[in-house]
Coordinates of N, CA and C in Angstrom, one line a residue:
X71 N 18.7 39.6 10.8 CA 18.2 38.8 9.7 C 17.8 37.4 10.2
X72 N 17.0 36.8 9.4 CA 16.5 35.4 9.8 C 17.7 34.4 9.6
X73 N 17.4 33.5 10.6 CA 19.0 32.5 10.3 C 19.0 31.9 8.9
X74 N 20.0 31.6 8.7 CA 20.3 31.0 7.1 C 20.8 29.5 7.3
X75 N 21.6 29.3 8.1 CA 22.3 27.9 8.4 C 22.1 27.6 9.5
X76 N 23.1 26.2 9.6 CA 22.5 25.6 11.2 C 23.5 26.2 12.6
X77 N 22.4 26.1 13.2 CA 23.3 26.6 14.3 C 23.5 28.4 14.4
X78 N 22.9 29.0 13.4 CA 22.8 30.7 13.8 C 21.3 30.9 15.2
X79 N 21.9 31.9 15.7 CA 20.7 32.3 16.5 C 19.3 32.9 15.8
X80 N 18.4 32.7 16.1 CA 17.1 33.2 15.6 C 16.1 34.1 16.3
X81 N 15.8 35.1 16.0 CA 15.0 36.5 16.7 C 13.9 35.9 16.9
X82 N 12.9 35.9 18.2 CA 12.0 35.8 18.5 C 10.8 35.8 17.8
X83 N 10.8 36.9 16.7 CA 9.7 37.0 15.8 C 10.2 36.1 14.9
X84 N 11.3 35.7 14.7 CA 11.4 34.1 13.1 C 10.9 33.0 14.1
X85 N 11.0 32.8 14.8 CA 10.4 31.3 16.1 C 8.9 31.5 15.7
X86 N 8.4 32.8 16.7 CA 6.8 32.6 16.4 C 6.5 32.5 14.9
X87 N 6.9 33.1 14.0 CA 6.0 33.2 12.7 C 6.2 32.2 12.2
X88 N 7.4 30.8 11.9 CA 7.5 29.5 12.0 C 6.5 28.7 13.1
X89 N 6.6 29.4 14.2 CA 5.8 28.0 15.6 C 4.1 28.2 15.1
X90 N 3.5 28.8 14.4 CA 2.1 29.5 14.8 C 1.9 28.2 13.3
X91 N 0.2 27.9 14.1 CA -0.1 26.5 13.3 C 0.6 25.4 13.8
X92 N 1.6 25.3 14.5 CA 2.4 24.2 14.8 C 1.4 23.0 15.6
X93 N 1.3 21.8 14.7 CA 0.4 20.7 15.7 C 1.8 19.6 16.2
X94 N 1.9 19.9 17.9 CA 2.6 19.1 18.1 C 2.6 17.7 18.6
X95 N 3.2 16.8 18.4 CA 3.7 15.5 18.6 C 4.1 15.1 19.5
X96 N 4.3 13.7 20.5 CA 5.0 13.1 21.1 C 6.4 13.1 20.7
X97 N 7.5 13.4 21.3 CA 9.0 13.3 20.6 C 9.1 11.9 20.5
X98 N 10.1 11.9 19.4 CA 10.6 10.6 18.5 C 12.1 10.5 19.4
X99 N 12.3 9.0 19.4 CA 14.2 8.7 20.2 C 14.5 8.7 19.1
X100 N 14.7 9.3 17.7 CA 15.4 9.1 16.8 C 14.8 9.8 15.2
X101 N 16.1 10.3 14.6 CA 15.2 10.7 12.9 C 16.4 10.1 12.0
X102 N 15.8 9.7 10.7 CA 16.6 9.1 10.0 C 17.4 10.3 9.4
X103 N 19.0 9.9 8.6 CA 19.2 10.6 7.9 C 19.8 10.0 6.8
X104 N 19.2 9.0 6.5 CA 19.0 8.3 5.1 C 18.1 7.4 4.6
X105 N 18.1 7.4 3.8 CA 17.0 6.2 3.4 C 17.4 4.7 4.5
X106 N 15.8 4.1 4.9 CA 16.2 2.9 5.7 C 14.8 2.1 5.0
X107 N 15.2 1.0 5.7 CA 14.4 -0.4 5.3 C 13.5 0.2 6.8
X108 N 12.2 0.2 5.9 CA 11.0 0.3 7.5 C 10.6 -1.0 8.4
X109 N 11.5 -1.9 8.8 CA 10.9 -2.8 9.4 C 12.1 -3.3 10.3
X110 N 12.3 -4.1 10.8 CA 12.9 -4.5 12.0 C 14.0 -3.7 13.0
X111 N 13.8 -4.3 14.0 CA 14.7 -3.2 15.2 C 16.0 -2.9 14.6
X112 N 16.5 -1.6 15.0 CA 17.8 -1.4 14.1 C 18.4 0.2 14.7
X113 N 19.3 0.3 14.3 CA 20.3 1.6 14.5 C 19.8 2.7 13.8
X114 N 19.7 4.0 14.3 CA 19.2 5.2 13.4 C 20.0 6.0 13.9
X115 N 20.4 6.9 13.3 CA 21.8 7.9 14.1 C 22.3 8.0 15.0
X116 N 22.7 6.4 15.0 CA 23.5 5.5 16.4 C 22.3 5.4 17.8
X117 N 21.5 5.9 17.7 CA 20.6 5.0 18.6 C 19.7 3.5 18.1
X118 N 20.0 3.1 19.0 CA 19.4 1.9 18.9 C 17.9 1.8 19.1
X119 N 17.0 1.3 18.4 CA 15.5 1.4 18.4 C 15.2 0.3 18.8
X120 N 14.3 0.0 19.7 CA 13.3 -1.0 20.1 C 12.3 -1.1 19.8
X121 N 11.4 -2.1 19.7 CA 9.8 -2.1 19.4 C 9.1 -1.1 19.8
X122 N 8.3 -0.3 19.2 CA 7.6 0.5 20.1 C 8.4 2.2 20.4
X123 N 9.6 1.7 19.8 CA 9.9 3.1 20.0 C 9.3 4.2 18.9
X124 N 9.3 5.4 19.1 CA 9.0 6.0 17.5 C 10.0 6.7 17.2
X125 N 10.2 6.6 16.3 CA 11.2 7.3 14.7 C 10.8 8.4 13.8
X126 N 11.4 9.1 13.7 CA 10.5 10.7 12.7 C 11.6 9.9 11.1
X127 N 10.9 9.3 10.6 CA 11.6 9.2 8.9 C 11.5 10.4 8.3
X128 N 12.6 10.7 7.7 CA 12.4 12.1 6.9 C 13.1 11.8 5.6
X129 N 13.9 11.0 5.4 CA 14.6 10.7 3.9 C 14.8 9.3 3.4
X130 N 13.1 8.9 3.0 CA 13.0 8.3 2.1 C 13.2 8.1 0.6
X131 N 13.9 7.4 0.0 CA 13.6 7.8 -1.2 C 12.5 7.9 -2.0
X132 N 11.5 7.1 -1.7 CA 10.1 7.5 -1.7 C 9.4 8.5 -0.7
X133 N 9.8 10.0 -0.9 CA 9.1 10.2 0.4 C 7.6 10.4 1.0
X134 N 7.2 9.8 -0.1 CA 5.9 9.7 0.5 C 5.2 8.4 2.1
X135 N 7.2 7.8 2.1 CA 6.7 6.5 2.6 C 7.6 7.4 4.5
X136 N 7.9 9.1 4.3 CA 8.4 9.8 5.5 C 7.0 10.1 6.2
X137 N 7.4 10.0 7.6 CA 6.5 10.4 8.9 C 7.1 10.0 10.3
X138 N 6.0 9.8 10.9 CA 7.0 9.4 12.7 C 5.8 7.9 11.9
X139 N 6.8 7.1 12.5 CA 6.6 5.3 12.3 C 6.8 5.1 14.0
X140 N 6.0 3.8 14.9 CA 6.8 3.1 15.8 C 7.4 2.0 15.1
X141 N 8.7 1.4 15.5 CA 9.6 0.6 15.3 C 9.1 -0.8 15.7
X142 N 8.8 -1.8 14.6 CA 8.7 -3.2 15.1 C 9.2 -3.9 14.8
X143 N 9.4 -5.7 15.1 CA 9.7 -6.3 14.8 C 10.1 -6.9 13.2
X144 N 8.8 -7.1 12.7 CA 8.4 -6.9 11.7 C 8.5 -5.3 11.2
X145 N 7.2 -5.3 9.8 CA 6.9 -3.7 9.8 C 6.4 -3.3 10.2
X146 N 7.3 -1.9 10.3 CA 7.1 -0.5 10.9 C 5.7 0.2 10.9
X147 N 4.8 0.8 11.6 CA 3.9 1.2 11.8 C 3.6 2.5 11.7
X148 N 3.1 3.5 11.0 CA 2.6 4.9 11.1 C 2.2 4.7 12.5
X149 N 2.9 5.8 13.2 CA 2.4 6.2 15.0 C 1.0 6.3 14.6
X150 N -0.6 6.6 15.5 CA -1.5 6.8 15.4 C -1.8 8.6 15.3
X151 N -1.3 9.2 15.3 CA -1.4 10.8 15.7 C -0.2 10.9 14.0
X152 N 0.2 10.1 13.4 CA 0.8 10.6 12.2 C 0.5 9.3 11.1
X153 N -1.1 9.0 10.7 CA -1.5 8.1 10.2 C -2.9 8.7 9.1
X154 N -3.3 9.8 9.5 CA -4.4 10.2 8.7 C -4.0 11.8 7.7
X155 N -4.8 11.7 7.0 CA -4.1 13.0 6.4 C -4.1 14.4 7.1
X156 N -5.0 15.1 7.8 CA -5.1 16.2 9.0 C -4.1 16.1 9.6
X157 N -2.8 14.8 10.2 CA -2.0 14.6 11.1 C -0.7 15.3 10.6
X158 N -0.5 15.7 9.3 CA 0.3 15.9 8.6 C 1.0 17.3 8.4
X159 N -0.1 18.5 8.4 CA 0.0 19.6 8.1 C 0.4 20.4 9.1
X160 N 1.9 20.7 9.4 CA 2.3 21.6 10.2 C 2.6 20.9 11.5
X161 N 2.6 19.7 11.2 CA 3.3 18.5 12.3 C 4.9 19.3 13.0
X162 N 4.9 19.2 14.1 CA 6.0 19.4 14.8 C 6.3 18.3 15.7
X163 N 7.8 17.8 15.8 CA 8.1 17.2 17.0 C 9.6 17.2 17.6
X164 N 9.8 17.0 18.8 CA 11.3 17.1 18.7 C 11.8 15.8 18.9
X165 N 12.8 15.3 18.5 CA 14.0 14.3 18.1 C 15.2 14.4 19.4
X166 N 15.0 13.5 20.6 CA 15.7 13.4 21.7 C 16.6 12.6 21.7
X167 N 17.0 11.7 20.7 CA 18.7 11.2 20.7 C 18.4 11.5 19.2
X168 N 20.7 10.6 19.2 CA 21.0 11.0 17.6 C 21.9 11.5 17.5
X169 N 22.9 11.5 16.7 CA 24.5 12.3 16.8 C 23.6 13.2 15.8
X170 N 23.1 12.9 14.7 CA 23.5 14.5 13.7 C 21.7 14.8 14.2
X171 N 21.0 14.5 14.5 CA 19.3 14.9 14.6 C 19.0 14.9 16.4
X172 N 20.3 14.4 17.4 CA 19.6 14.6 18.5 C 19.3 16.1 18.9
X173 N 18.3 16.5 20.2 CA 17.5 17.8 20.8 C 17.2 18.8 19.3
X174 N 16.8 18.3 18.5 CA 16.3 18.8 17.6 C 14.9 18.8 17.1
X175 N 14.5 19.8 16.4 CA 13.1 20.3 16.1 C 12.8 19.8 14.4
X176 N 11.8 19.3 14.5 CA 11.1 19.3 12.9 C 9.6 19.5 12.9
X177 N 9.3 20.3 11.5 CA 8.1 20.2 11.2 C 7.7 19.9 9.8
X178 N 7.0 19.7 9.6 CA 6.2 18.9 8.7 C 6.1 20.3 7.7
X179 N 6.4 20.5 6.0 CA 6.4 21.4 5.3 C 5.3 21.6 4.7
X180 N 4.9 20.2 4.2 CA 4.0 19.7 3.3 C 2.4 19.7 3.7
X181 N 1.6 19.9 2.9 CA 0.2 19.6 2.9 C 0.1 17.9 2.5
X182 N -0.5 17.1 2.8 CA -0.8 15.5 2.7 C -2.2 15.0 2.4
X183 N -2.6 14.9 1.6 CA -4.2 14.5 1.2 C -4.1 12.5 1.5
X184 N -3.5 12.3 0.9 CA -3.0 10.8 0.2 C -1.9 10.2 1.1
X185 N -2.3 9.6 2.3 CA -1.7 8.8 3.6 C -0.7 7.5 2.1
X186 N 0.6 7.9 2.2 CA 1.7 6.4 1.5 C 1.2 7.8 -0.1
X187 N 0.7 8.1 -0.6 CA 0.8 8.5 -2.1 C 1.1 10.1 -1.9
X188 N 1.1 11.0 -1.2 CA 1.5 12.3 -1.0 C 3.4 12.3 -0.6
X189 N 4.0 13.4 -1.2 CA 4.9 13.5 -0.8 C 5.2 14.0 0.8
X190 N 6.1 14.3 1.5 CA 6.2 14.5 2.8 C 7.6 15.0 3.0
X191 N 7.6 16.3 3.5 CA 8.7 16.4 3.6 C 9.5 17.4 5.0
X192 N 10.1 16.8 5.5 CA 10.6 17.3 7.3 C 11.7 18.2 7.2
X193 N 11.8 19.4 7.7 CA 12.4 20.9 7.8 C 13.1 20.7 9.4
X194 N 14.5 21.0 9.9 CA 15.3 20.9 11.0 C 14.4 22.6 11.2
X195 N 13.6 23.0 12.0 CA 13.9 24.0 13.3 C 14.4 24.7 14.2

């Protein structure tokens, strides 16, 4: 059967028929798992973010305002490779620190026309 929860193993053929379409990404050091304020350096599931680092946002409460962001000083920045609407659809990247999101996989569910006005929404892998 295809996995149901986290942490079940997954048959080869549930991987490909999820991976196919897959446009992948630079990994993120971090993914939220709550709503956060998009701007200054700060903690995300205990990693500590730098300028310049990039972040996969996935639970905004606006989620139209979720994507991979780099981390600034000020505010936060749509990465360049997740700033136009084509960048959106079937986005994959993996999340390399993190207690509950670290060595983990996401992809992008959603179709995105409207870069800030489309919803967006990120699926664990």
């Amino acid at each position: 059967a295809n996995p149901s929860s986290d942490n079940q193993l997954a048959r080869k053929a549930y991987v490909d028929s999820v991976a196919q379409g897959a446009s992948w990404h630079d990994s993120c050091k971090a993914a939220t798992t709550a709503n956060i304020t998009l701007s200054g350096t700060q903690t995300v599931d205990g990693i500590s973010l730098s300028a310049d680092d990039r972040c996969l946002v996935k639970n905004q409460s606006s989620s139209a305002e979720n994507g991979i962001y780099l981390v600034k000083a000020g505010a936060w920045a749509r990465a360049a490779d997740q700033n136009a609407a084509g960048e959106f659809d079937g986005a994959a990247v993996f999340v390399t620190g993190g207690t509950v999101n670290g060595e983990h996989g996401f992809v992008c569910t959603t179709t995105v026309s409207n870069v800030g006005s489309d919803a967006v929404s990120w699926t664990q892998w």
